[in-house]
CSV table of C-alpha atoms and ligand atoms in Angstrom, one decimal:
chain,number,residue,atom,x,y,z
Z,35,MET,CA,2.8,-0.4,34.8
Z,36,ARG,CA,4.1,3.0,33.8
Z,37,THR,CA,2.8,5.0,30.7
Z,38,HIS,CA,5.5,7.5,29.3
Z,39,VAL,CA,4.0,10.1,26.9
Z,40,VAL,CA,6.8,11.9,25.1
Z,41,ASP,CA,6.0,15.6,25.0
Z,42,HIS,CA,8.2,17.0,22.3
Z,43,PRO,CA,7.3,19.4,19.5
Z,44,LEU,CA,9.0,17.2,16.8
Z,45,VAL,CA,7.1,14.2,17.8
Z,46,ALA,CA,4.0,16.1,17.7
Z,47,HIS,CA,4.7,17.4,14.3
Z,48,LYS,CA,5.7,14.2,12.8
Z,49,LEU,CA,2.9,12.3,14.2
Z,50,THR,CA,0.4,15.0,12.7
Z,51,THR,CA,1.7,13.9,9.2
Z,52,LEU,CA,1.5,10.3,10.0
Z,53,ARG,CA,-2.1,10.6,11.0
Z,54,ASP,CA,-2.9,12.5,7.9
Z,55,GLU,CA,-5.0,10.3,5.5
Z,56,ARG,CA,-3.4,11.8,2.6
Z,57,THR,CA,0.3,10.7,3.6
Z,58,ASP,CA,1.5,7.7,1.2
Z,59,SER,CA,2.9,4.4,2.5
Z,60,PRO,CA,6.7,5.5,1.5
Z,61,THR,CA,6.2,8.7,3.5
Z,62,PHE,CA,4.3,6.9,6.4
Z,63,ARG,CA,7.1,4.5,6.4
Z,64,ASN,CA,9.9,7.0,6.9
Z,65,LEU,CA,7.9,8.9,9.5
Z,66,THR,CA,7.3,5.9,11.5
Z,67,ASP,CA,11.3,5.3,11.2
Z,68,GLU,CA,11.9,8.8,12.4
Z,69,LEU,CA,9.3,8.7,15.4
Z,70,VAL,CA,10.5,5.5,16.7
Z,71,THR,CA,14.1,6.7,16.9
Z,72,LEU,CA,12.7,9.8,19.1
Z,73,LEU,CA,10.7,7.7,21.0
Z,74,ALA,CA,13.7,5.2,21.5
Z,75,TYR,CA,16.0,7.6,23.1
Z,76,GLU,CA,13.2,7.9,25.9
Z,77,ALA,CA,12.5,4.3,25.9
Z,78,THR,CA,16.3,3.3,26.5
Z,79,ARG,CA,16.7,5.6,29.4
Z,80,ASP,CA,16.9,2.7,31.9
Z,81,VAL,CA,19.0,0.4,29.4
Z,82,ARG,CA,21.3,-1.4,31.6
Z,83,VAL,CA,25.1,-0.4,31.4
Z,84,GLU,CA,28.0,-1.4,33.0
Z,85,PRO,CA,31.5,0.1,33.7
Z,86,GLN,CA,34.0,0.2,31.2
Z,87,GLU,CA,37.9,1.3,31.8
Z,88,ILE,CA,39.1,3.2,28.6
Z,89,ARG,CA,42.1,5.4,27.8
Z,90,THR,CA,41.5,8.7,26.0
Z,91,PRO,CA,44.5,10.4,24.1
Z,92,VAL,CA,44.8,12.3,27.7
Z,93,ALA,CA,44.0,9.8,30.4
Z,94,ALA,CA,42.3,6.9,31.9
Z,95,THR,CA,38.9,7.0,32.7
Z,96,THR,CA,35.9,5.0,33.6
Z,97,GLY,CA,32.8,5.0,31.2
Z,98,VAL,CA,30.1,2.7,30.4
Z,99,ARG,CA,29.0,0.1,27.9
Z,100,LEU,CA,25.6,-1.9,27.5
Z,101,ALA,CA,25.5,-4.5,29.8
Z,102,ARG,CA,25.4,-8.2,29.1
Z,103,PRO,CA,23.1,-10.1,28.4
Z,104,ARG,CA,22.4,-7.9,25.3
Z,105,PRO,CA,18.7,-6.3,25.3
Z,106,LEU,CA,16.3,-8.1,23.0
Z,107,VAL,CA,14.2,-6.0,20.5
Z,108,VAL,CA,11.0,-7.9,19.6
Z,109,PRO,CA,8.9,-6.4,16.9
Z,110,ILE,CA,5.3,-7.7,16.5
Z,111,LEU,CA,4.6,-8.3,13.0
Z,112,ARG,CA,3.4,-7.2,10.8
Z,113,ALA,CA,3.1,-3.4,11.7
Z,114,GLY,CA,6.0,-3.6,14.5
Z,115,LEU,CA,8.5,-4.5,11.7
Z,116,GLY,CA,8.1,-1.0,10.4
Z,117,MET,CA,9.6,0.1,13.8
Z,118,LEU,CA,12.6,-2.3,13.8
Z,119,ASP,CA,15.2,0.1,12.0
Z,120,GLY,CA,14.7,3.0,13.9
Z,121,MET,CA,14.9,1.3,17.2
Z,122,MET,CA,18.4,-0.5,16.0
Z,123,ARG,CA,19.9,2.7,15.2
Z,124,LEU,CA,19.9,3.3,18.6
Z,125,LEU,CA,20.5,0.0,19.9
Z,126,PRO,CA,22.8,-1.6,17.1
Z,127,THR,CA,24.1,-4.3,19.2
Z,128,ALA,CA,20.8,-5.5,20.5
Z,129,GLU,CA,19.3,-9.2,19.4
Z,130,VAL,CA,16.2,-9.2,17.7
Z,131,GLY,CA,13.4,-12.0,18.1
Z,132,PHE,CA,10.2,-11.8,16.3
Z,133,LEU,CA,6.5,-12.2,17.2
Z,134,GLY,CA,3.8,-12.6,14.8
Z,135,MET,CA,0.3,-11.7,16.1
Z,136,VAL,CA,-2.8,-10.8,14.6
Z,137,ARG,CA,-6.0,-9.2,16.0
Z,138,ASN,CA,-9.3,-10.8,14.9
Z,139,GLU,CA,-11.1,-7.9,13.4
Z,140,GLU,CA,-14.5,-9.0,14.7
Z,141,THR,CA,-13.7,-10.5,18.0
Z,142,LEU,CA,-10.8,-8.4,18.8
Z,143,GLN,CA,-8.9,-11.2,20.2
Z,144,ALA,CA,-5.1,-11.4,19.4
Z,145,SER,CA,-3.7,-14.8,18.3
Z,146,THR,CA,-0.1,-15.7,17.4
Z,147,TYR,CA,0.7,-17.2,14.2
Z,148,ALA,CA,4.8,-17.0,14.4
Z,149,GLU,CA,7.4,-16.8,17.0
Z,150,ARG,CA,11.2,-16.9,16.6
Z,151,LEU,CA,12.7,-15.8,20.1
Z,152,PRO,CA,15.4,-17.4,22.3
Z,153,GLU,CA,14.1,-20.2,24.6
Z,154,ASP,CA,15.6,-18.5,27.7
Z,155,LEU,CA,15.0,-14.7,28.5
Z,156,SER,CA,16.1,-15.0,31.9
Z,157,GLY,CA,17.8,-11.6,33.0
Z,158,ARG,CA,17.0,-9.9,29.7
Z,159,GLN,CA,15.5,-6.5,29.1
Z,160,CYS,CA,13.0,-6.5,26.3
Z,161,TYR,CA,11.9,-3.8,24.0
Z,162,VAL,CA,8.9,-4.7,22.2
Z,163,LEU,CA,7.7,-2.7,19.3
Z,164,ASP,CA,4.2,-2.3,17.8
Z,165,PRO,CA,2.6,0.9,16.4
Z,166,MET,CA,-0.8,0.8,18.2
Z,167,LEU,CA,-1.9,-0.3,21.6
Z,168,ALA,CA,-5.7,-0.3,21.0
Z,169,THR,CA,-7.7,-2.9,23.2
Z,170,GLY,CA,-4.3,-4.0,24.6
Z,171,GLY,CA,-4.8,-7.7,23.9
Z,172,THR,CA,-2.0,-7.9,21.5
Z,173,LEU,CA,0.5,-6.4,23.9
Z,174,ALA,CA,-0.7,-8.3,26.9
Z,175,ALA,CA,-0.2,-11.4,25.3
Z,176,ALA,CA,3.2,-10.6,23.9
Z,177,ILE,CA,4.7,-9.4,27.3
Z,178,ARG,CA,3.1,-12.3,29.0
Z,179,PHE,CA,5.0,-14.6,26.4
Z,180,LEU,CA,8.0,-12.9,27.2
Z,181,VAL,CA,7.8,-12.8,30.9
Z,182,ASP,CA,7.1,-16.7,30.9
Z,183,ARG,CA,10.3,-17.1,29.1
Z,184,GLY,CA,12.3,-15.3,31.7
Z,185,ALA,CA,12.4,-11.5,30.7
Z,186,ASP,CA,12.7,-9.4,33.9
Z,187,HIS,CA,12.3,-5.8,32.2
Z,188,ILE,CA,9.8,-4.8,29.6
Z,189,THR,CA,9.5,-1.6,27.7
Z,190,ALA,CA,6.9,-1.4,24.8
Z,191,VAL,CA,7.3,1.3,22.2
Z,192,CYS,CA,4.0,2.2,20.8
Z,193,LEU,CA,3.2,5.4,18.4
Z,194,LEU,CA,-0.3,5.6,19.6
Z,195,THR,CA,-2.2,4.4,22.7
Z,196,ALA,CA,-5.8,4.5,23.8
Z,197,PRO,CA,-6.9,4.9,27.4
Z,198,GLU,CA,-9.1,1.6,27.6
Z,199,GLY,CA,-6.1,-0.2,25.9
Z,200,CYS,CA,-3.8,1.1,28.7
Z,201,ALA,CA,-6.1,0.6,31.6
Z,202,ARG,CA,-6.9,-3.2,30.2
Z,203,LEU,CA,-3.3,-3.8,29.7
Z,204,GLU,CA,-2.6,-2.7,33.4
Z,205,GLU,CA,-5.3,-5.1,34.5
Z,206,LEU,CA,-4.1,-8.2,32.5
Z,207,LEU,CA,-0.5,-7.7,33.7
Z,208,GLN,CA,-1.2,-6.9,37.4
Z,209,ASP,CA,-0.1,-10.1,38.6
Z,210,LEU,CA,3.4,-9.6,37.0
Z,211,GLU,CA,6.2,-8.7,38.9
Z,212,VAL,CA,8.4,-7.5,36.1
Z,213,PRO,CA,8.4,-3.7,35.6
Z,214,VAL,CA,6.5,-2.7,32.5
Z,215,THR,CA,6.6,0.7,31.0
Z,216,VAL,CA,4.9,1.8,27.8
Z,217,VAL,CA,6.5,4.9,25.8
Z,218,THR,CA,4.4,6.4,23.2
Z,219,ALA,CA,4.0,9.6,21.1
Z,220,ALA,CA,0.2,10.2,22.3
Z,221,MET,CA,-2.6,8.8,24.2
Z,222,ASP,CA,-5.6,9.3,22.1
Z,223,GLU,CA,-9.1,10.0,23.0
Z,224,ARG,CA,-10.8,6.6,22.9
Z,225,LEU,CA,-11.5,3.6,20.8
Z,226,ASP,CA,-14.5,3.4,18.4
Z,227,GLU,CA,-17.0,0.5,18.0
Z,228,LYS,CA,-14.5,-1.4,15.7
Z,229,GLY,CA,-11.6,-1.2,18.1
Z,230,TYR,CA,-10.0,1.6,16.2
Z,231,ILE,CA,-8.0,4.3,18.0
Z,232,VAL,CA,-9.8,7.9,17.7
Z,233,PRO,CA,-8.5,9.9,16.1
Z,234,GLY,CA,-5.6,7.6,15.5
Z,235,LEU,CA,-4.0,6.6,11.9
Z,236,GLY,CA,-6.1,3.9,10.7
Z,237,ASP,CA,-4.7,0.6,10.1
Z,238,ALA,CA,-0.9,0.8,10.9
Z,239,GLY,CA,-0.2,-2.4,9.0
Z,240,ASP,CA,-2.2,-1.6,6.2
Z,241,ARG,CA,-0.7,2.0,5.8
Z,242,LEU,CA,2.9,0.9,6.2
Z,243,TYR,CA,2.6,-1.9,3.7
Z,244,GLY,CA,0.1,-0.7,1.3
Z,245,LEU,CA,-2.4,-3.8,1.4
Z,246,ALA,CA,-5.4,-1.1,1.7
Z,247,GLU,CA,-4.9,0.0,-1.7
U,285,LIG,O1,-4.4,-3.5,21.0
U,285,LIG,P1,-5.0,-4.3,20.1
U,285,LIG,O2,-6.5,-4.2,20.2
U,285,LIG,O3,-4.7,-5.9,20.3
U,285,LIG,O4,-4.6,-4.0,18.5
U,285,LIG,C1,-3.5,-3.7,18.3
U,285,LIG,C2,-2.8,-4.5,17.3
U,285,LIG,O5,-3.5,-4.4,16.1
U,285,LIG,C3,-2.6,-4.2,15.0
U,285,LIG,O6,-2.2,-5.2,14.5
U,285,LIG,P2,-3.2,-6.2,13.5
U,285,LIG,O7,-3.9,-7.4,14.0
U,285,LIG,O8,-3.7,-5.2,12.6
U,285,LIG,O9,-2.0,-6.9,12.6
U,285,LIG,P3,-1.1,-6.3,11.3
U,285,LIG,O10,0.2,-5.8,12.3
U,285,LIG,O11,-0.5,-7.5,10.8
U,285,LIG,O12,-1.8,-5.6,10.6
U,285,LIG,C4,-1.5,-3.2,15.7
U,285,LIG,O13,-0.5,-3.5,15.1
U,285,LIG,C5,-1.4,-4.2,16.8
U,285,LIG,O14,-0.4,-5.3,16.8
U,286,LIG,O1,-6.6,2.0,15.3
U,286,LIG,C1,-6.0,0.8,15.3
U,286,LIG,C2,-6.3,-0.3,16.2
U,286,LIG,C3,-5.6,-1.3,16.0
U,286,LIG,N1,-4.9,-1.6,15.0
U,286,LIG,C4,-4.5,-0.4,14.2
U,286,LIG,O2,-3.7,-1.0,13.2
U,286,LIG,N2,-5.1,0.5,14.4
U,287,LIG,MG1,-3.4,-4.3,10.9
């Protein structure tokens, strides 16, 4: 597994406002959207392309287009939904599948409550969207689900990651032969006793969709 922390002053600037407890839900949603587009640029660095012959007004030339089958973007509900538009801005022709997952706040175990994905993902590049990689349980289960269906290339886009979660993800997925990359805006310090990322940004789903108020 490869973890890529995007080191860019605009990412750091937007992330700081995102973390701030005074940031309201509408601003949080906008910043998430902007941050994801910046991360998506890095996350799609190895998206598959194929040659395409075109004519410019001046001459014939060979360029590229996105290869078939199209990439699949998978937001993990609820909080991952806030990342979908930012990702689709760069990959407008991607297909979208959905996974609904929730972490039990006592046991920290992830469970799946909804799934709407193509049955056969053979040969598909998948981009998993989830703002928080905390203990890693949610992302590990989501990635295994996609690989079991045939996905052969996984990139997870996460706003924040915790070192403990990255280590656990690597351990849980060590038997996979599929390349897995995590692209993130920051690797934070640690998890607290409730499994929250420190300093983190709190509960991403609640901050996006306002259920905390
Ligand atoms: O790495 P983990 O320890 O598994 O935790 C991370 C998960 O927790 C949050 O979702 P949550 O369960 O709060 O669901 P929500 O998106 O509906 O708020 C977050 O969006 C991740 O999916
Ligand atoms: O810090 C955390 C950990 C899990 N889920 C969140 O939304 N935030
Ligand atoms: Mg939540």
